[in-house]
Amino acid sequence: MADTSPTLALARELIARPSVTPDDAGCLELIAARLEPLGFTIERIDTGGVCNLWARRGSAAPVLCLAGHTDVVPPGPAEAWSSPPFAPTEREGMLYGRGAADMKTSLAAFVTAIERFVAAHPDHAGSIALLLTSDEEGIASHGTVKVVEALAARGERLDYCIVGEPTSVETLGDMIKNGRRGSLSGTLRVKGKQGHVAYPQLARNPIHLFAPALAELAATTWDAGNEFFPPTTWQVSNIHAGTGANNVIPGVCEVLFNFRFSSESSADGLKARTHEVLDRHGLDYTLDWHLSGKPFITGRGKLVGALSAAIRATLGVDTALSTTGGTSDGRFIADICAEVVEFGPVNATIHQLDECVAIDAIEPLSVVYERTLAGLLTV
């Protein structure tokens, strides 16, 4: 199979391009060149040094979008890899290279699935679209979110979207992500008064002042979660104060924290409850908020049904639905799409040295995507 798989061949081409965020390294041109002969309208929506591609075949509903990113995280020291990170290498049944699992194999599978589907169904119902960016692994401020804004401004909506993130855990097909928690971060600065530790009556220690509020925030039950989401969590990621000397009471304590929140809570509600605690403890503080993404969920509708059936028919696996893990660009797409899921290869080696994907799972992944296209766009 390794010698004949068109999906493997394209995955190798993509991995060989060192597209570290936000550099696309020509991946989008390579993909566009495969799509244009199939009748896709190709549109580049580049902004802020980020490369974005919107490609669409057809003008009718329903619109099924395949979404993903060409960028990869830095490989780290190349000498620590068993083979060069941007030289795709096959050994012992695995394809190695940065982006092999996250997510260039999915991109290759998208393309070959579309090629076969269009050849078999040139007059398919609805529309096929691809939304690709080179800014998912970075700050994600000029990538998918900008394409979504452009589509929304001209009234384009999507009916279904599959994001090709690596969602499988033990074997290809065992998990679909049908939603993600929201992410809300805060940078809190509690003000005190600097002084000598021997004269605490002349100072105000902001760490001590914040400690009771910290204990309350850490013990708060924010919500109980629901069928798809675990309860909302609040976690401190960093506390910093002081000058480095052991005889100085600091004047300011800076605290970085994050909510991962379910659809039972809103960003505004979490903000209000946090401020209520801080105000009740009489703290002098500033608090800057950053909302990375709202929670989204896709229930057991047409998209989950079609994708689950394709997985079962191709792989013989009854897939599980999950909302675990971090954020993805699905959080942006959900603003213009009713049903958004994520599905892709096994994620055991993503962002690691010697990232890899099983070679015998590459072509089946493409078949799953093709069967899902057929399930939603044929009548």
GROMACS .gro file of C-alpha atoms in nm:
model
  379
    1MET     CA    1   0.000   0.000   0.000
    2ALA     CA    2   0.287   0.236   0.081
    3ASP     CA    3   0.400   0.225  -0.283
    4THR     CA    4   0.058   0.291  -0.433
    5SER     CA    5  -0.139   0.512  -0.194
    6PRO     CA    6  -0.208   0.856  -0.346
    7THR     CA    7  -0.292   0.989  -0.002
    8LEU     CA    8   0.045   0.880   0.135
    9ALA     CA    9   0.220   1.043  -0.160
   10LEU     CA   10   0.046   1.376  -0.100
   11ALA     CA   11   0.103   1.357   0.276
   12ARG     CA   12   0.475   1.313   0.209
   13GLU     CA   13   0.477   1.619  -0.019
   14LEU     CA   14   0.310   1.829   0.248
   15ILE     CA   15   0.532   1.709   0.532
   16ALA     CA   16   0.841   1.794   0.326
   17ARG     CA   17   0.739   2.161   0.334
   18PRO     CA   18   0.866   2.324   0.660
   19SER     CA   19   0.548   2.518   0.732
   20VAL     CA   20   0.615   2.631   1.088
   21THR     CA   21   0.350   2.881   1.203
   22PRO     CA   22   0.266   3.112   1.030
   23ASP     CA   23   0.467   3.004   0.723
   24ASP     CA   24   0.259   2.802   0.477
   25ALA     CA   25   0.570   2.704   0.273
   26GLY     CA   26   0.362   2.655  -0.040
   27CYS     CA   27   0.122   2.394   0.099
   28LEU     CA   28  -0.188   2.588  -0.004
   29GLU     CA   29  -0.063   2.628  -0.362
   30LEU     CA   30  -0.005   2.253  -0.378
   31ILE     CA   31  -0.357   2.179  -0.256
   32ALA     CA   32  -0.520   2.446  -0.475
   33ALA     CA   33  -0.351   2.299  -0.780
   34ARG     CA   34  -0.525   1.966  -0.708
   35LEU     CA   35  -0.865   2.126  -0.649
   36GLU     CA   36  -0.890   2.372  -0.936
   37PRO     CA   37  -0.917   2.107  -1.211
   38LEU     CA   38  -1.210   1.958  -1.017
   39GLY     CA   39  -1.413   2.275  -1.061
   40PHE     CA   40  -1.333   2.447  -0.734
   41THR     CA   41  -1.330   2.826  -0.717
   42ILE     CA   42  -1.008   2.916  -0.539
   43GLU     CA   43  -0.991   3.224  -0.315
   44ARG     CA   44  -0.702   3.343  -0.103
   45ILE     CA   45  -0.799   3.546   0.205
   46ASP     CA   46  -0.448   3.621   0.333
   47THR     CA   47  -0.414   3.870   0.617
   48GLY     CA   48  -0.157   3.971   0.875
   49GLY     CA   49   0.115   3.756   0.722
   50VAL     CA   50  -0.107   3.447   0.740
   51CYS     CA   51  -0.206   3.237   0.437
   52ASN     CA   52  -0.572   3.136   0.414
   53LEU     CA   53  -0.754   2.940   0.146
   54TRP     CA   54  -1.126   2.922   0.078
   55ALA     CA   55  -1.218   2.681  -0.201
   56ARG     CA   56  -1.569   2.585  -0.303
   57ARG     CA   57  -1.729   2.358  -0.562
   58GLY     CA   58  -2.096   2.429  -0.620
   59SER     CA   59  -2.331   2.705  -0.513
   60ALA     CA   60  -2.623   2.518  -0.358
   61ALA     CA   61  -2.696   2.394  -0.009
   62PRO     CA   62  -2.610   2.193   0.183
   63VAL     CA   63  -2.249   2.306   0.214
   64LEU     CA   64  -2.005   2.051   0.355
   65CYS     CA   65  -1.675   2.209   0.456
   66LEU     CA   66  -1.349   2.027   0.528
   67ALA     CA   67  -1.129   2.249   0.744
   68GLY     CA   68  -0.777   2.240   0.875
   69HIS     CA   69  -0.433   2.397   0.895
   70THR     CA   70  -0.110   2.367   0.703
   71ASP     CA   71   0.108   2.510   0.981
   72VAL     CA   72   0.295   2.295   1.230
   73VAL     CA   73   0.464   2.360   1.563
   74PRO     CA   74   0.845   2.398   1.564
   75PRO     CA   75   1.018   2.060   1.551
   76GLY     CA   76   1.267   2.135   1.826
   77PRO     CA   77   1.628   2.020   1.785
   78ALA     CA   78   1.650   1.830   1.457
   79GLU     CA   79   1.932   1.615   1.594
   80ALA     CA   80   1.693   1.480   1.857
   81TRP     CA   81   1.471   1.326   1.588
   82SER     CA   82   1.539   0.976   1.460
   83SER     CA   83   1.510   1.119   1.107
   84PRO     CA   84   1.496   1.482   0.987
   85PRO     CA   85   1.159   1.632   1.085
   86PHE     CA   86   1.084   1.767   0.738
   87ALA     CA   87   1.211   1.462   0.550
   88PRO     CA   88   0.912   1.225   0.554
   89THR     CA   89   1.043   0.883   0.647
   90GLU     CA   90   0.875   0.542   0.651
   91ARG     CA   91   0.992   0.274   0.889
   92GLU     CA   92   0.828  -0.008   1.080
   93GLY     CA   93   0.487   0.074   0.940
   94MET     CA   94   0.488   0.441   1.042
   95LEU     CA   95   0.527   0.768   0.851
   96TYR     CA   96   0.748   1.007   1.046
   97GLY     CA   97   0.774   1.384   1.014
   98ARG     CA   98   0.652   1.704   1.172
   99GLY     CA   99   0.284   1.738   1.087
  100ALA     CA  100   0.236   1.370   1.004
  101ALA     CA  101  -0.046   1.344   1.258
  102ASP     CA  102  -0.122   1.713   1.314
  103MET     CA  103  -0.250   1.750   1.050
  104LYS     CA  104  -0.099   1.704   0.706
  105THR     CA  105  -0.220   1.347   0.666
  106SER     CA  106  -0.576   1.473   0.716
  107LEU     CA  107  -0.522   1.742   0.453
  108ALA     CA  108  -0.395   1.485   0.206
  109ALA     CA  109  -0.692   1.261   0.286
  110PHE     CA  110  -0.932   1.552   0.230
  111VAL     CA  111  -0.792   1.608  -0.119
  112THR     CA  112  -0.787   1.248  -0.236
  113ALA     CA  113  -1.133   1.184  -0.089
  114ILE     CA  114  -1.269   1.480  -0.284
  115GLU     CA  115  -1.095   1.367  -0.604
  116ARG     CA  116  -1.255   1.023  -0.589
  117PHE     CA  117  -1.595   1.156  -0.481
  118VAL     CA  118  -1.613   1.415  -0.760
  119ALA     CA  119  -1.504   1.158  -1.018
  120ALA     CA  120  -1.785   0.927  -0.903
  121HIS     CA  121  -2.044   1.202  -0.847
  122PRO     CA  122  -1.967   1.498  -1.077
  123ASP     CA  123  -2.322   1.630  -1.031
  124HIS     CA  124  -2.339   1.580  -0.655
  125ALA     CA  125  -2.593   1.769  -0.446
  126GLY     CA  126  -2.497   2.080  -0.253
  127SER     CA  127  -2.143   2.216  -0.230
  128ILE     CA  128  -1.801   2.101  -0.112
  129ALA     CA  129  -1.571   2.356   0.050
  130LEU     CA  130  -1.224   2.364   0.200
  131LEU     CA  131  -1.115   2.617   0.461
  132LEU     CA  132  -0.742   2.603   0.530
  133THR     CA  133  -0.509   2.832   0.724
  134SER     CA  134  -0.143   2.862   0.825
  135ASP     CA  135  -0.225   3.014   1.167
  136GLU     CA  136  -0.385   2.748   1.387
  137GLU     CA  137  -0.087   2.647   1.599
  138GLY     CA  138  -0.001   3.012   1.672
  139ILE     CA  139  -0.214   3.292   1.812
  140ALA     CA  140  -0.487   3.216   1.556
  141SER     CA  141  -0.583   3.581   1.514
  142HIS     CA  142  -0.544   3.608   1.134
  143GLY     CA  143  -0.639   3.259   1.024
  144THR     CA  144  -0.970   3.076   1.027
  145VAL     CA  145  -1.134   3.352   1.229
  146LYS     CA  146  -1.071   3.601   0.946
  147VAL     CA  147  -1.207   3.366   0.681
  148VAL     CA  148  -1.519   3.310   0.891
  149GLU     CA  149  -1.562   3.687   0.928
  150ALA     CA  150  -1.531   3.732   0.551
  151LEU     CA  151  -1.783   3.457   0.480
  152ALA     CA  152  -2.027   3.594   0.737
  153ALA     CA  153  -1.998   3.945   0.591
  154ARG     CA  154  -2.119   3.819   0.253
  155GLY     CA  155  -2.386   3.592   0.395
  156GLU     CA  156  -2.221   3.255   0.332
  157ARG     CA  157  -2.311   2.988   0.583
  158LEU     CA  158  -2.209   2.625   0.616
  159ASP     CA  159  -2.430   2.331   0.698
  160TYR     CA  160  -2.165   2.078   0.800
  161CYS     CA  161  -1.794   2.101   0.882
  162ILE     CA  162  -1.532   1.837   0.955
  163VAL     CA  163  -1.208   1.970   1.105
  164GLY     CA  164  -0.927   1.723   1.038
  165GLU     CA  165  -0.768   1.741   1.383
  166PRO     CA  166  -0.610   1.419   1.515
  167THR     CA  167  -0.890   1.294   1.742
  168SER     CA  168  -0.835   0.918   1.748
  169VAL     CA  169  -0.685   0.778   2.069
  170GLU     CA  170  -0.588   0.413   2.035
  171THR     CA  171  -0.689   0.332   1.678
  172LEU     CA  172  -0.820   0.528   1.382
  173GLY     CA  173  -1.191   0.597   1.421
  174ASP     CA  174  -1.234   0.539   1.793
  175MET     CA  175  -1.319   0.903   1.871
  176ILE     CA  176  -1.492   1.201   1.714
  177LYS     CA  177  -1.479   1.538   1.884
  178ASN     CA  178  -1.830   1.676   1.862
  179GLY     CA  179  -1.759   1.994   2.058
  180ARG     CA  180  -1.505   2.177   2.266
  181ARG     CA  181  -1.508   2.364   2.592
  182GLY     CA  182  -1.471   2.740   2.595
  183SER     CA  183  -1.146   2.898   2.708
  184LEU     CA  184  -1.138   3.221   2.908
  185SER     CA  185  -0.812   3.351   3.053
  186GLY     CA  186  -0.747   3.626   3.303
  187THR     CA  187  -0.443   3.829   3.405
  188LEU     CA  188  -0.503   3.951   3.760
  189ARG     CA  189  -0.283   4.208   3.935
  190VAL     CA  190  -0.347   4.242   4.307
  191LYS     CA  191  -0.197   4.561   4.448
  192GLY     CA  192  -0.036   4.589   4.787
  193LYS     CA  193   0.243   4.801   4.932
  194GLN     CA  194   0.610   4.706   4.913
  195GLY     CA  195   0.808   4.705   5.234
  196HIS     CA  196   1.061   4.532   5.456
  197VAL     CA  197   0.962   4.189   5.586
  198ALA     CA  198   1.073   4.296   5.935
  199TYR     CA  199   0.812   4.576   5.934
  200PRO     CA  200   0.496   4.418   5.793
  201GLN     CA  201   0.283   4.682   5.968
  202LEU     CA  202   0.426   4.936   5.722
  203ALA     CA  203   0.343   4.727   5.414
  204ARG     CA  204   0.059   4.528   5.262
  205ASN     CA  205   0.147   4.189   5.121
  206PRO     CA  206  -0.064   4.128   4.807
  207ILE     CA  207   0.000   3.754   4.822
  208HIS     CA  208  -0.150   3.735   5.170
  209LEU     CA  209  -0.436   3.963   5.069
  210PHE     CA  210  -0.521   3.743   4.769
  211ALA     CA  211  -0.486   3.408   4.946
  212PRO     CA  212  -0.845   3.389   5.085
  213ALA     CA  213  -0.991   3.481   4.747
  214LEU     CA  214  -0.766   3.224   4.579
  215ALA     CA  215  -0.894   2.954   4.813
  216GLU     CA  216  -1.255   3.050   4.740
  217LEU     CA  217  -1.208   3.062   4.364
  218ALA     CA  218  -1.032   2.725   4.366
  219ALA     CA  219  -1.314   2.568   4.570
  220THR     CA  220  -1.603   2.718   4.369
  221THR     CA  221  -1.835   2.491   4.175
  222TRP     CA  222  -1.897   2.692   3.859
  223ASP     CA  223  -2.148   2.451   3.703
  224ALA     CA  224  -2.227   2.082   3.693
  225GLY     CA  225  -2.156   2.026   3.324
  226ASN     CA  226  -2.402   1.833   3.109
  227GLU     CA  227  -2.433   1.530   2.881
  228PHE     CA  228  -2.146   1.644   2.660
  229PHE     CA  229  -1.926   1.858   2.888
  230PRO     CA  230  -1.759   1.803   3.224
  231PRO     CA  231  -1.805   2.077   3.486
  232THR     CA  232  -1.633   2.408   3.423
  233THR     CA  233  -1.288   2.431   3.581
  234TRP     CA  234  -1.082   2.726   3.707
  235GLN     CA  235  -0.705   2.677   3.720
  236VAL     CA  236  -0.417   2.905   3.815
  237SER     CA  237  -0.127   2.866   3.572
  238ASN     CA  238   0.117   3.116   3.724
  239ILE     CA  239   0.161   3.335   4.032
  240HIS     CA  240   0.441   3.586   4.037
  241ALA     CA  241   0.543   3.848   4.290
  242GLY     CA  242   0.850   3.991   4.457
  243THR     CA  243   1.191   4.121   4.363
  244GLY     CA  244   1.382   3.798   4.420
  245ALA     CA  245   1.502   3.911   4.761
  246ASN     CA  246   1.380   3.725   5.068
  247ASN     CA  247   1.351   4.037   5.281
  248VAL     CA  248   1.115   4.241   5.062
  249ILE     CA  249   0.736   4.231   5.079
  250PRO     CA  250   0.618   4.262   4.718
  251GLY     CA  251   0.401   4.548   4.602
  252VAL     CA  252   0.211   4.357   4.336
  253CYS     CA  253   0.107   3.994   4.287
  254GLU     CA  254   0.030   3.885   3.930
  255VAL     CA  255  -0.187   3.579   3.877
  256LEU     CA  256  -0.258   3.406   3.545
  257PHE     CA  257  -0.562   3.179   3.540
  258ASN     CA  258  -0.791   3.004   3.295
  259PHE     CA  259  -1.148   2.879   3.278
  260ARG     CA  260  -1.226   2.579   3.059
  261PHE     CA  261  -1.599   2.611   3.053
  262SER     CA  262  -1.899   2.410   2.946
  263SER     CA  263  -2.204   2.530   2.760
  264GLU     CA  264  -2.375   2.560   3.101
  265SER     CA  265  -2.173   2.876   3.167
  266SER     CA  266  -2.110   3.193   2.969
  267ALA     CA  267  -1.797   3.403   2.953
  268ASP     CA  268  -1.983   3.706   3.087
  269GLY     CA  269  -2.127   3.506   3.374
  270LEU     CA  270  -1.787   3.369   3.473
  271LYS     CA  271  -1.638   3.716   3.462
  272ALA     CA  272  -1.912   3.856   3.682
  273ARG     CA  273  -1.877   3.579   3.942
  274THR     CA  274  -1.498   3.623   3.954
  275HIS     CA  275  -1.525   3.997   4.008
  276GLU     CA  276  -1.784   3.941   4.281
  277VAL     CA  277  -1.540   3.723   4.477
  278LEU     CA  278  -1.250   3.965   4.435
  279ASP     CA  279  -1.463   4.265   4.529
  280ARG     CA  280  -1.611   4.092   4.833
  281HIS     CA  281  -1.258   4.027   4.962
  282GLY     CA  282  -1.184   4.399   4.934
  283LEU     CA  283  -0.891   4.364   4.695
  284ASP     CA  284  -0.731   4.651   4.505
  285TYR     CA  285  -0.681   4.492   4.166
  286THR     CA  286  -0.692   4.509   3.789
  287LEU     CA  287  -0.811   4.219   3.576
  288ASP     CA  288  -0.764   4.179   3.201
  289TRP     CA  289  -0.967   3.912   3.022
  290HIS     CA  290  -0.903   3.716   2.702
  291LEU     CA  291  -1.168   3.492   2.549
  292SER     CA  292  -1.000   3.235   2.324
  293GLY     CA  293  -1.319   3.061   2.225
  294LYS     CA  294  -1.677   2.991   2.326
  295PRO     CA  295  -1.795   2.634   2.380
  296PHE     CA  296  -1.967   2.464   2.091
  297ILE     CA  297  -2.150   2.134   2.062
  298THR     CA  298  -2.291   1.925   1.780
  299GLY     CA  299  -2.549   1.668   1.881
  300ARG     CA  300  -2.634   1.338   1.716
  301GLY     CA  301  -2.759   1.485   1.389
  302LYS     CA  302  -2.689   1.428   1.021
  303LEU     CA  303  -2.314   1.503   1.035
  304VAL     CA  304  -2.238   1.281   1.335
  305GLY     CA  305  -2.457   1.011   1.183
  306ALA     CA  306  -2.291   1.020   0.841
  307LEU     CA  307  -1.938   1.029   0.981
  308SER     CA  308  -2.005   0.753   1.235
  309ALA     CA  309  -2.156   0.535   0.961
  310ALA     CA  310  -1.854   0.596   0.737
  311ILE     CA  311  -1.616   0.500   1.018
  312ARG     CA  312  -1.812   0.184   1.091
  313ALA     CA  313  -1.829   0.083   0.723
  314THR     CA  314  -1.459   0.150   0.661
  315LEU     CA  315  -1.296   0.050   0.987
  316GLY     CA  316  -1.549  -0.164   1.170
  317VAL     CA  317  -1.529   0.070   1.469
  318ASP     CA  318  -1.814   0.210   1.677
  319THR     CA  319  -1.683   0.557   1.747
  320ALA     CA  320  -1.722   0.752   2.070
  321LEU     CA  321  -1.816   1.119   2.095
  322SER     CA  322  -1.602   1.343   2.314
  323THR     CA  323  -1.546   1.709   2.397
  324THR     CA  324  -1.217   1.660   2.582
  325GLY     CA  325  -0.892   1.836   2.498
  326GLY     CA  326  -0.799   2.191   2.414
  327THR     CA  327  -0.940   2.434   2.163
  328SER     CA  328  -0.947   2.409   1.785
  329ASP     CA  329  -1.052   2.629   1.495
  330GLY     CA  330  -1.392   2.464   1.521
  331ARG     CA  331  -1.470   2.734   1.779
  332PHE     CA  332  -1.462   2.996   1.502
  333ILE     CA  333  -1.641   2.790   1.238
  334ALA     CA  334  -1.930   2.718   1.476
  335ASP     CA  335  -2.034   3.083   1.438
  336ILE     CA  336  -2.146   3.017   1.079
  337CYS     CA  337  -2.206   2.642   1.083
  338ALA     CA  338  -2.477   2.446   1.260
  339GLU     CA  339  -2.289   2.115   1.282
  340VAL     CA  340  -1.911   2.104   1.345
  341VAL     CA  341  -1.706   1.799   1.438
  342GLU     CA  342  -1.340   1.703   1.437
  343PHE     CA  343  -1.202   1.374   1.311
  344GLY     CA  344  -0.856   1.258   1.216
  345PRO     CA  345  -0.562   1.026   1.294
  346VAL     CA  346  -0.433   0.894   1.625
  347ASN     CA  347  -0.301   1.182   1.835
  348ALA     CA  348  -0.047   0.998   2.052
  349THR     CA  349   0.262   1.171   1.903
  350ILE     CA  350   0.136   1.518   1.814
  351HIS     CA  351   0.378   1.802   1.899
  352GLN     CA  352   0.637   1.543   2.002
  353LEU     CA  353   0.975   1.443   1.868
  354ASP     CA  354   0.935   1.169   1.604
  355GLU     CA  355   0.572   1.260   1.534
  356CYS     CA  356   0.421   0.984   1.323
  357VAL     CA  357   0.110   0.820   1.183
  358ALA     CA  358   0.041   0.458   1.095
  359ILE     CA  359   0.083   0.407   0.720
  360ASP     CA  360  -0.196   0.151   0.703
  361ALA     CA  361  -0.439   0.410   0.847
  362ILE     CA  362  -0.370   0.678   0.584
  363GLU     CA  363  -0.579   0.551   0.294
  364PRO     CA  364  -0.866   0.437   0.520
  365LEU     CA  365  -0.886   0.791   0.660
  366SER     CA  366  -0.940   0.920   0.308
  367VAL     CA  367  -1.209   0.657   0.251
  368VAL     CA  368  -1.392   0.768   0.566
  369TYR     CA  369  -1.397   1.126   0.441
  370GLU     CA  370  -1.514   1.012   0.097
  371ARG     CA  371  -1.798   0.805   0.241
  372THR     CA  372  -1.905   1.096   0.459
  373LEU     CA  373  -1.920   1.319   0.151
  374ALA     CA  374  -2.136   1.056  -0.016
  375GLY     CA  375  -2.358   1.025   0.288
  376LEU     CA  376  -2.436   1.396   0.293
  377LEU     CA  377  -2.413   1.506  -0.070
  378THR     CA  378  -2.577   1.229  -0.270
  379VAL     CA  379  -2.950   1.174  -0.304
   0.00000   0.00000   0.00000
